[in-house]
């Protein structure tokens, strides 16, 4: 292992420790004692620095969002861990992700499930993420450029759905494309946002639970021009 690789591995260990520390302080409020060891193991293994621009590498493992261009961000590690944990994923699951972004959340999901379908509205971001997946040898990811509000009907139903940008209301197609017993984890709201978990019951009714206040970029629709800033 080179000196740089050793330094990056140490940074990942510190990141996981910070996730554990954050969860310990929020756990009583969230009703969860800890993040799943499966999730923490994958987050300690996936090289987050590959999903940020080289000039932001020093920020890759800090517990905060990092800009990735086009007015998008890679979410802070704790939020990635929490959202992933709330999905309660199993190795045989099929997952839909709305908002590929950098591809980091996608890579985490790919190591925990059978297959991941991911949709990104901004084509340059989708292409960049696909390059990172190829570099890591992640072959169970299917991506497309499109409007995430519509989901991916031909691949439905999904065991879990995660949305990494915030719409003003829950897109009905996402509920329709969720299997009974499945979970949808997403931020919701325009100004005051809440991270929510929607569970679909066997009778197709749903329950909604608010987790914590969050701050995500808006979930935009097809026809919104990308901004490189």
Coordinates of N, CA and C in Angstrom, one line a residue:
X1 N 0.8 -1.2 0.0 CA 0.0 0.0 0.0 C 0.9 1.2 0.0
X2 N 0.6 2.2 -0.9 CA 1.4 3.4 -1.0 C 1.0 4.3 0.2
X3 N 1.9 5.4 0.3 CA 1.6 6.3 1.4 C 0.3 7.0 1.2
X4 N -0.1 7.3 0.0 CA -1.4 8.0 -0.3 C -2.5 7.0 0.0
X5 N -2.4 5.8 -0.4 CA -3.5 4.8 -0.2 C -3.7 4.6 1.3
X6 N -2.5 4.6 2.1 CA -2.6 4.4 3.5 C -3.3 5.6 4.2
X7 N -3.0 6.8 3.7 CA -3.6 8.0 4.2 C -5.1 8.0 3.9
X8 N -5.5 7.6 2.7 CA -6.9 7.6 2.3 C -7.7 6.5 3.2
X9 N -7.0 5.4 3.4 CA -7.7 4.3 4.2 C -7.9 4.9 5.7
X10 N -6.9 5.6 6.2 CA -7.0 6.2 7.5 C -8.2 7.2 7.5
X11 N -8.3 8.0 6.5 CA -9.4 9.0 6.4 C -10.7 8.3 6.4
X12 N -10.8 7.1 5.7 CA -12.1 6.4 5.7 C -12.4 5.9 7.1
X13 N -11.4 5.4 7.8 CA -11.6 4.9 9.2 C -12.1 6.1 10.1
X14 N -11.6 7.3 9.9 CA -12.0 8.4 10.7 C -13.4 8.8 10.3
X15 N -13.8 8.7 9.0 CA -15.1 9.0 8.6 C -16.1 8.0 9.2
X16 N -15.8 6.8 9.2 CA -16.7 5.8 9.9 C -16.9 6.1 11.3
X17 N -15.8 6.4 12.0 CA -15.8 6.8 13.4 C -16.7 8.0 13.6
X18 N -16.7 9.0 12.7 CA -17.5 10.1 12.9 C -19.0 9.8 12.7
X19 N -19.3 8.9 11.7 CA -20.6 8.4 11.5 C -21.2 7.7 12.8
X20 N -20.3 6.9 13.4 CA -20.7 6.2 14.7 C -21.0 7.3 15.8
X21 N -20.1 8.3 15.9 CA -20.3 9.3 16.9 C -21.6 10.1 16.7
X22 N -21.8 10.4 15.4 CA -23.1 11.2 15.1 C -24.3 10.4 15.4
X23 N -24.2 9.1 15.1 CA -25.4 8.2 15.4 C -25.6 8.1 16.9
X24 N -24.5 8.0 17.6 CA -24.6 7.8 19.1 C -25.4 9.0 19.7
X25 N -25.1 10.2 19.2 CA -25.7 11.4 19.7 C -27.2 11.6 19.3
X26 N -27.5 11.1 18.0 CA -28.9 11.2 17.5 C -29.7 10.0 17.7
X27 N -29.1 8.9 18.1 CA -29.8 7.6 18.2 C -31.0 7.6 19.0
X28 N -31.0 8.2 20.2 CA -32.2 8.2 21.1 C -33.4 8.9 20.4
X29 N -33.1 10.0 19.7 CA -34.1 10.7 18.9 C -34.6 10.0 17.7
X30 N -33.7 9.2 17.1 CA -34.1 8.5 15.9 C -34.7 7.1 16.2
X31 N -34.6 6.6 17.4 CA -35.1 5.3 17.8 C -34.3 4.2 17.2
X32 N -33.0 4.5 16.9 CA -32.1 3.5 16.3 C -30.8 3.6 17.2
X33 N -30.3 2.4 17.6 CA -29.1 2.4 18.5 C -27.9 2.7 17.7
X34 N -27.8 2.1 16.4 CA -26.6 2.2 15.7 C -26.8 2.0 14.2
X35 N -25.9 2.4 13.4 CA -25.9 2.1 12.0 C -25.5 0.6 11.8
X36 N -26.2 -0.1 10.9 CA -25.9 -1.5 10.6 C -24.4 -1.7 10.3
X37 N -23.8 -2.7 10.9 CA -22.4 -3.0 10.6 C -22.1 -3.3 9.1
X38 N -23.1 -3.8 8.4 CA -23.0 -4.0 7.0 C -22.8 -2.7 6.2
X39 N -23.6 -1.7 6.6 CA -23.5 -0.4 6.0 C -22.1 0.3 6.3
X40 N -21.8 0.2 7.6 CA -20.5 0.8 8.0 C -19.3 0.1 7.3
X41 N -19.4 -1.2 7.1 CA -18.3 -1.9 6.5 C -18.1 -1.4 5.0
X42 N -19.2 -1.3 4.3 CA -19.1 -0.9 2.9 C -18.7 0.6 2.9
X43 N -19.1 1.4 3.7 CA -18.7 2.8 3.7 C -17.2 3.0 4.1
X44 N -16.7 2.1 4.8 CA -15.3 2.1 5.2 C -14.4 1.5 4.0
X45 N -15.1 0.9 3.1 CA -14.4 0.2 2.0 C -14.4 1.0 0.6
X46 N -15.6 1.6 0.4 CA -15.7 2.4 -0.9 C -14.9 3.6 -0.9
X47 N -14.1 3.9 -1.9 CA -13.2 5.1 -1.9 C -14.0 6.3 -2.3
X48 N -14.5 7.0 -1.3 CA -15.3 8.2 -1.6 C -14.6 9.3 -2.4
X49 N -13.3 9.3 -2.3 CA -12.5 10.4 -3.0 C -12.6 10.2 -4.5
X50 N -13.0 9.0 -5.0 CA -13.2 8.9 -6.5 C -14.4 9.5 -7.0
X51 N -15.3 10.0 -6.1 CA -16.6 10.5 -6.5 C -16.6 12.1 -6.3
X52 N -15.5 12.7 -6.0 CA -15.3 14.1 -6.0 C -14.2 14.6 -7.0
X53 N -14.3 15.8 -7.3 CA -13.2 16.4 -8.2 C -11.9 16.3 -7.5
X54 N -10.8 16.2 -8.2 CA -9.4 16.1 -7.6 C -9.1 17.3 -6.7
X55 N -9.6 18.5 -7.0 CA -9.3 19.7 -6.2 C -10.2 19.7 -4.9
X56 N -11.1 18.7 -4.8 CA -11.9 18.6 -3.5 C -11.5 17.3 -2.8
X57 N -10.4 16.6 -3.1 CA -10.1 15.4 -2.5 C -9.9 15.5 -1.0
X58 N -9.3 16.6 -0.6 CA -9.1 16.8 0.8 C -10.4 16.9 1.7
X59 N -11.5 17.2 1.0 CA -12.8 17.3 1.7 C -13.6 16.0 1.6
X60 N -13.1 15.0 0.8 CA -13.9 13.8 0.5 C -14.4 13.1 1.7
X61 N -13.6 13.0 2.8 CA -13.9 12.2 3.9 C -14.4 13.0 5.2
X62 N -14.6 14.3 5.0 CA -15.1 15.1 6.0 C -16.6 14.9 6.1
X63 N -17.2 15.0 7.3 CA -18.6 14.8 7.4 C -19.4 16.0 7.0
X64 N -19.4 16.3 5.8 CA -20.1 17.4 5.2 C -20.3 17.2 3.7
X65 N -21.3 17.9 3.1 CA -21.5 17.8 1.7 C -20.3 18.4 0.9
X66 N -20.1 17.9 -0.3 CA -19.1 18.4 -1.2 C -19.7 18.7 -2.5
X67 N -19.4 19.9 -3.1 CA -19.9 20.3 -4.4 C -19.3 19.4 -5.5
X68 N -20.2 19.0 -6.4 CA -19.7 18.1 -7.5 C -20.0 18.8 -8.9
X69 N -20.4 20.1 -8.9 CA -20.8 20.8 -10.1 C -22.2 20.7 -10.4
X70 N -22.7 21.5 -11.4 CA -24.1 21.5 -11.8 C -25.1 21.8 -10.6
X71 N -24.6 22.5 -9.7 CA -25.4 22.9 -8.5 C -25.8 21.6 -7.7
X72 N -25.0 20.6 -7.8 CA -25.3 19.3 -7.0 C -24.2 19.1 -6.0
X73 N -24.5 18.2 -5.1 CA -23.5 17.9 -4.0 C -23.5 16.4 -3.8
X74 N -22.4 15.9 -3.3 CA -22.3 14.6 -2.7 C -22.7 14.7 -1.2
X75 N -23.7 14.0 -0.8 CA -24.2 14.2 0.6 C -23.1 13.8 1.6
X76 N -23.3 14.4 2.8 CA -22.4 14.2 3.9 C -22.4 12.7 4.3
X77 N -21.3 12.1 4.7 CA -21.3 10.6 4.9 C -22.3 10.2 5.9
X78 N -22.6 10.9 7.0 CA -23.6 10.5 8.0 C -25.0 10.3 7.3
X79 N -25.3 11.3 6.5 CA -26.6 11.2 5.8 C -26.7 10.0 4.9
X80 N -25.6 9.8 4.1 CA -25.6 8.6 3.3 C -25.8 7.3 4.1
X81 N -25.1 7.2 5.2 CA -25.2 6.1 6.1 C -26.6 5.9 6.6
X82 N -27.1 7.0 7.1 CA -28.5 6.9 7.7 C -29.5 6.5 6.7
X83 N -29.5 7.2 5.5 CA -30.5 6.8 4.5 C -30.4 5.4 4.1
X84 N -29.1 4.9 3.9 CA -28.9 3.5 3.5 C -29.4 2.6 4.6
X85 N -29.1 2.9 5.8 CA -29.5 2.1 6.9 C -31.1 2.0 7.1
X86 N -31.7 3.1 6.8 CA -33.2 3.2 6.9 C -33.9 2.3 5.9
X87 N -33.2 2.0 4.8 CA -33.7 1.2 3.7 C -33.9 -0.3 4.1
X88 N -33.1 -0.6 5.1 CA -33.1 -2.0 5.6 C -32.9 -3.0 4.5
X89 N -31.8 -2.9 3.8 CA -31.5 -3.7 2.6 C -31.1 -5.1 2.9
X90 N -31.5 -6.0 1.9 CA -31.1 -7.4 2.0 C -30.3 -7.7 0.7
X91 N -29.4 -8.7 0.7 CA -28.5 -9.0 -0.4 C -29.3 -9.3 -1.7
X92 N -30.5 -9.8 -1.6 CA -31.3 -10.1 -2.8 C -32.2 -9.0 -3.3
X93 N -32.1 -7.8 -2.7 CA -33.0 -6.7 -3.0 C -32.7 -6.1 -4.4
X94 N -33.7 -5.5 -5.0 CA -33.6 -4.7 -6.2 C -34.0 -3.2 -5.7
X95 N -33.1 -2.3 -6.0 CA -33.2 -0.9 -5.5 C -33.3 0.1 -6.6
X96 N -34.2 1.1 -6.4 CA -34.2 2.2 -7.3 C -33.6 3.5 -6.6
X97 N -32.7 4.1 -7.3 CA -32.2 5.4 -6.8 C -32.6 6.5 -7.7
X98 N -33.1 7.6 -7.1 CA -33.5 8.8 -7.9 C -32.4 9.9 -7.6
X99 N -31.6 10.2 -8.6 CA -30.6 11.2 -8.4 C -29.2 10.6 -8.2
X100 N -28.6 10.1 -9.3 CA -27.3 9.4 -9.2 C -26.3 10.4 -8.7
X101 N -26.3 11.6 -9.1 CA -25.3 12.6 -8.7 C -23.9 12.1 -8.9
X102 N -23.1 12.1 -7.9 CA -21.7 11.7 -8.0 C -21.6 10.2 -8.2
X103 N -22.6 9.4 -7.8 CA -22.6 8.0 -7.8 C -22.1 7.3 -6.5
X104 N -21.8 8.1 -5.5 CA -21.3 7.5 -4.3 C -22.4 6.7 -3.6
X105 N -23.6 7.3 -3.4 CA -24.6 6.5 -2.8 C -25.0 5.3 -3.6
X106 N -24.9 5.4 -4.9 CA -25.2 4.2 -5.8 C -24.2 3.1 -5.5
X107 N -22.9 3.5 -5.4 CA -21.9 2.5 -5.2 C -22.1 1.8 -3.8
X108 N -22.5 2.5 -2.8 CA -22.8 1.9 -1.5 C -23.9 0.9 -1.7
X109 N -25.0 1.3 -2.4 CA -26.1 0.4 -2.6 C -25.8 -0.8 -3.3
X110 N -24.9 -0.7 -4.3 CA -24.5 -1.8 -5.1 C -23.8 -2.9 -4.4
X111 N -23.1 -2.5 -3.3 CA -22.4 -3.5 -2.5 C -23.3 -4.2 -1.5
X112 N -24.5 -3.7 -1.3 CA -25.4 -4.2 -0.3 C -26.6 -5.0 -0.9
X113 N -26.8 -4.9 -2.2 CA -28.0 -5.5 -2.9 C -27.6 -6.2 -4.1
X114 N -28.6 -6.9 -4.7 CA -28.5 -7.6 -5.9 C -28.3 -6.7 -7.1
X115 N -29.1 -5.7 -7.2 CA -29.1 -4.8 -8.4 C -29.6 -3.4 -8.0
X116 N -29.0 -2.4 -8.7 CA -29.4 -1.0 -8.4 C -29.7 -0.4 -9.8
X117 N -30.9 0.3 -9.8 CA -31.3 1.1 -11.0 C -31.2 2.5 -10.5
X118 N -30.5 3.3 -11.3 CA -30.3 4.7 -10.9 C -30.6 5.7 -12.0
X119 N -31.2 6.8 -11.7 CA -31.7 7.8 -12.7 C -31.1 9.1 -12.3
X120 N -30.5 9.8 -13.3 CA -29.9 11.1 -13.1 C -30.4 12.0 -14.3
X121 N -30.8 13.2 -13.9 CA -31.3 14.2 -14.9 C -30.2 14.8 -15.7
X122 N -29.1 15.0 -15.0 CA -27.9 15.7 -15.7 C -27.0 14.7 -16.3
X123 N -27.0 14.8 -17.6 CA -26.2 13.8 -18.4 C -24.7 13.8 -18.0
X124 N -24.0 14.9 -17.9 CA -22.6 14.9 -17.6 C -22.3 14.2 -16.2
X125 N -23.2 14.4 -15.3 CA -23.0 13.7 -14.0 C -23.2 12.2 -14.1
X126 N -24.2 11.8 -14.9 CA -24.5 10.4 -15.1 C -23.3 9.7 -15.8
X127 N -22.7 10.4 -16.7 CA -21.5 9.9 -17.4 C -20.3 9.8 -16.5
X128 N -20.1 10.8 -15.7 CA -19.0 10.8 -14.7 C -19.2 9.6 -13.7
X129 N -20.4 9.5 -13.2 CA -20.6 8.4 -12.2 C -20.4 7.0 -12.9
X130 N -20.8 6.8 -14.1 CA -20.6 5.6 -14.8 C -19.1 5.2 -14.9
X131 N -18.3 6.2 -15.1 CA -16.9 6.0 -15.2 C -16.3 5.5 -13.9
X132 N -16.8 6.1 -12.8 CA -16.4 5.7 -11.4 C -16.8 4.2 -11.2
X133 N -18.0 3.9 -11.6 CA -18.5 2.5 -11.4 C -17.6 1.5 -12.1
X134 N -17.2 1.9 -13.4 CA -16.4 1.0 -14.2 C -15.0 0.8 -13.5
X135 N -14.5 1.9 -13.0 CA -13.2 1.9 -12.3 C -13.2 1.0 -11.1
X136 N -14.3 0.9 -10.4 CA -14.5 0.1 -9.2 C -15.0 -1.3 -9.5
X137 N -15.3 -1.6 -10.8 CA -15.7 -2.9 -11.2 C -17.1 -3.2 -10.7
X138 N -18.0 -2.2 -10.5 CA -19.4 -2.4 -10.0 C -20.3 -2.7 -11.2
X139 N -20.7 -4.0 -11.3 CA -21.4 -4.4 -12.5 C -22.9 -4.6 -12.3
X140 N -23.4 -4.4 -11.1 CA -24.8 -4.6 -10.9 C -25.6 -3.3 -10.8
X141 N -25.0 -2.3 -11.5 CA -25.7 -1.0 -11.6 C -26.2 -0.7 -13.0
X142 N -27.5 -0.4 -13.1 CA -28.0 0.1 -14.4 C -28.4 1.5 -14.3
X143 N -27.9 2.4 -15.2 CA -28.2 3.8 -15.1 C -28.9 4.3 -16.3
X144 N -29.6 5.4 -16.1 CA -30.2 6.1 -17.3 C -30.3 7.6 -16.9
X145 N -30.4 8.4 -18.0 CA -30.6 9.8 -17.9 C -32.1 10.0 -18.1
X146 N -32.7 10.7 -17.1 CA -34.2 10.9 -17.2 C -34.8 11.7 -16.0
X147 N -36.1 11.8 -16.0 CA -36.8 12.5 -15.0 C -37.1 11.5 -13.8
X148 N -36.5 11.7 -12.7 CA -36.7 10.8 -11.6 C -38.1 10.8 -11.0
X149 N -38.9 11.8 -11.3 CA -40.3 11.8 -10.8 C -41.1 10.6 -11.4
X150 N -40.6 10.1 -12.5 CA -41.3 9.1 -13.2 C -40.9 7.7 -12.8
X151 N -39.8 7.6 -12.1 CA -39.3 6.3 -11.7 C -38.8 5.5 -12.9
X152 N -38.8 4.1 -12.8 CA -38.3 3.2 -13.8 C -39.3 2.1 -13.9
X153 N -40.5 2.4 -14.5 CA -41.6 1.5 -14.5 C -41.3 0.1 -15.0
X154 N -40.5 0.0 -16.1 CA -40.3 -1.4 -16.7 C -39.4 -2.3 -15.8
X155 N -38.7 -1.7 -14.8 CA -37.9 -2.5 -13.9 C -38.6 -2.7 -12.6
X156 N -39.7 -2.1 -12.4 CA -40.5 -2.2 -11.1 C -41.1 -3.6 -11.0
X157 N -41.5 -4.0 -9.8 CA -41.5 -3.2 -8.5 C -40.1 -3.4 -7.8
X158 N -39.8 -2.5 -6.9 CA -38.6 -2.4 -6.2 C -38.8 -2.7 -4.7
X159 N -37.7 -3.4 -4.2 CA -37.8 -3.7 -2.7 C -37.6 -2.4 -1.9
X160 N -36.8 -1.4 -2.5 CA -36.5 -0.2 -1.8 C -36.3 0.9 -2.8
X161 N -36.6 2.1 -2.5 CA -36.4 3.3 -3.3 C -35.7 4.4 -2.5
X162 N -34.7 5.0 -3.0 CA -34.1 6.1 -2.3 C -34.0 7.3 -3.2
X163 N -34.3 8.5 -2.7 CA -34.3 9.7 -3.5 C -33.3 10.6 -2.8
X164 N -32.4 11.2 -3.6 CA -31.3 12.0 -3.1 C -31.4 13.4 -3.4
X165 N -32.6 13.9 -3.7 CA -32.9 15.3 -3.9 C -34.3 15.5 -3.4
X166 N -34.7 16.7 -3.1 CA -36.0 16.9 -2.4 C -37.1 17.5 -3.3
X167 N -38.1 16.7 -3.5 CA -39.3 17.2 -4.2 C -40.2 17.9 -3.2
X168 N -41.2 18.7 -3.7 CA -42.2 19.3 -2.8 C -43.2 18.3 -2.4
X169 N -43.5 17.3 -3.2 CA -44.5 16.3 -2.8 C -43.9 14.9 -3.2
X170 N -44.4 13.8 -2.7 CA -43.9 12.5 -3.0 C -44.4 12.2 -4.4
X171 N -43.6 11.9 -5.4 CA -44.0 11.5 -6.7 C -44.8 10.2 -6.7
X172 N -46.1 10.2 -7.1 CA -46.9 9.0 -7.0 C -46.3 7.8 -7.7
X173 N -45.6 7.9 -8.9 CA -45.1 6.7 -9.5 C -44.1 6.0 -8.6
X174 N -43.4 6.7 -7.7 CA -42.5 6.0 -6.8 C -43.2 5.1 -5.8
X175 N -44.4 5.5 -5.3 CA -45.2 4.7 -4.5 C -45.7 3.5 -5.2
X176 N -46.2 3.7 -6.5 CA -46.7 2.7 -7.3 C -45.6 1.6 -7.6
X177 N -44.4 2.0 -7.7 CA -43.3 1.1 -8.1 C -42.6 0.4 -6.9
X178 N -43.1 0.7 -5.7 CA -42.6 0.1 -4.5 C -43.3 -1.2 -4.2
X179 N -42.6 -2.3 -3.9 CA -43.2 -3.6 -3.6 C -43.9 -3.4 -2.2
X180 N -45.0 -4.2 -2.0 CA -45.6 -4.3 -0.7 C -44.5 -4.8 0.3
X181 N -44.4 -4.1 1.4 CA -43.3 -4.4 2.4 C -42.0 -3.6 2.2
X182 N -42.0 -2.9 1.1 CA -40.8 -2.1 0.7 C -40.8 -0.7 1.4
X183 N -39.6 -0.1 1.3 CA -39.4 1.3 1.9 C -38.9 2.3 0.9
X184 N -39.5 3.5 1.1 CA -39.0 4.6 0.3 C -38.4 5.6 1.3
X185 N -37.1 6.0 1.1 CA -36.4 6.9 2.0 C -36.1 8.1 1.1
X186 N -36.4 9.3 1.6 CA -36.2 10.5 0.8 C -36.3 11.8 1.6
X187 N -35.7 12.9 1.2 CA -36.0 14.2 1.8 C -37.3 14.7 1.1
X188 N -38.1 15.5 1.9 CA -39.3 16.0 1.4 C -39.5 17.5 1.8
X189 N -39.8 18.3 0.8 CA -40.1 19.7 1.2 C -39.2 20.7 0.3
X190 N -39.7 21.9 0.3 CA -38.9 22.9 -0.5 C -38.0 23.7 0.4
X191 N -38.5 24.3 1.4 CA -37.7 25.2 2.3 C -37.4 24.4 3.6
X192 N -38.4 24.0 4.3 CA -38.3 23.2 5.5 C -38.4 21.7 5.1
X193 N -37.2 21.0 5.0 CA -37.2 19.7 4.5 C -37.1 18.7 5.7
X194 N -37.7 17.5 5.5 CA -37.6 16.4 6.5 C -37.2 15.2 5.7
X195 N -36.3 14.4 6.3 CA -36.0 13.1 5.8 C -37.2 12.2 6.3
X196 N -37.8 11.5 5.3 CA -38.9 10.6 5.7 C -38.7 9.2 5.2
X197 N -39.4 8.3 5.9 CA -39.5 6.9 5.5 C -40.9 6.5 5.2
X198 N -41.2 6.1 4.0 CA -42.6 5.6 3.6 C -42.5 4.1 3.5
X199 N -43.4 3.4 4.2 CA -43.5 2.0 4.1 C -44.8 1.6 3.5
X200 N -44.7 0.6 2.6 CA -45.9 0.1 1.9 C -46.3 -1.2 2.5
X201 N -47.6 -1.2 2.9 CA -48.1 -2.4 3.6 C -48.6 -3.4 2.5
X202 N -48.9 -4.6 3.0 CA -49.4 -5.7 2.1 C -50.7 -5.3 1.4
X203 N -51.5 -4.5 2.1 CA -52.8 -4.1 1.5 C -52.6 -2.8 0.6
X204 N -51.3 -2.4 0.3 CA -51.0 -1.3 -0.5 C -51.2 0.0 0.1
X205 N -51.6 0.1 1.3 CA -51.7 1.4 2.1 C -50.2 1.7 2.5
X206 N -50.0 3.0 2.9 CA -48.7 3.4 3.2 C -48.7 4.1 4.6
X207 N -47.5 4.1 5.2 CA -47.3 4.8 6.4 C -46.1 5.8 6.2
X208 N -46.1 6.9 6.8 CA -45.0 7.9 6.6 C -44.5 8.3 8.0
X209 N -43.1 8.3 8.1 CA -42.5 8.6 9.4 C -41.4 9.7 9.1
X210 N -41.4 10.8 9.8 CA -40.4 11.8 9.7 C -39.2 11.4 10.6
X211 N -38.0 11.6 10.1 CA -36.8 11.2 10.8 C -36.1 12.4 11.4
X212 N -35.5 13.3 10.5 CA -34.8 14.5 11.0 C -34.9 15.6 9.9
X213 N -34.7 16.8 10.3 CA -34.6 17.9 9.3 C -33.3 17.7 8.5
X214 N -33.4 18.0 7.2 CA -32.3 17.9 6.3 C -32.3 19.0 5.3
X215 N -31.2 19.1 4.5 CA -31.1 20.1 3.5 C -30.5 19.5 2.3
X216 N -31.3 19.3 1.2 CA -30.9 18.7 0.0 C -31.2 19.7 -1.2
X217 N -30.6 19.5 -2.3 CA -30.9 20.2 -3.5 C -32.3 19.8 -4.0
X218 N -33.0 20.6 -4.7 CA -34.3 20.3 -5.2 C -34.3 19.1 -6.2
X219 N -35.3 18.3 -6.3 CA -35.5 17.3 -7.3 C -36.1 18.0 -8.5
X220 N -35.3 18.3 -9.5 CA -35.8 19.0 -10.7 C -36.4 18.0 -11.7
X221 N -37.1 18.6 -12.7 CA -37.8 17.8 -13.7 C -37.1 18.0 -15.0
X222 N -37.4 17.1 -16.0 CA -36.8 17.1 -17.3 C -37.2 18.5 -17.9
X223 N -36.2 19.0 -18.6 CA -36.4 20.3 -19.3 C -35.7 21.4 -18.5
X224 N -35.2 21.1 -17.2 CA -34.5 22.1 -16.5 C -33.0 22.1 -16.9
X225 N -32.5 23.2 -17.5 CA -31.1 23.2 -18.0 C -30.1 23.0 -16.9
X226 N -29.1 22.2 -17.2 CA -28.0 22.1 -16.1 C -27.2 23.3 -16.0
X227 N -26.8 23.6 -14.8 CA -25.9 24.8 -14.5 C -24.6 24.2 -14.0
X228 N -23.5 24.6 -14.6 CA -22.2 24.0 -14.3 C -21.6 24.5 -13.0
X229 N -22.2 25.6 -12.4 CA -21.6 26.2 -11.2 C -21.9 25.3 -10.0

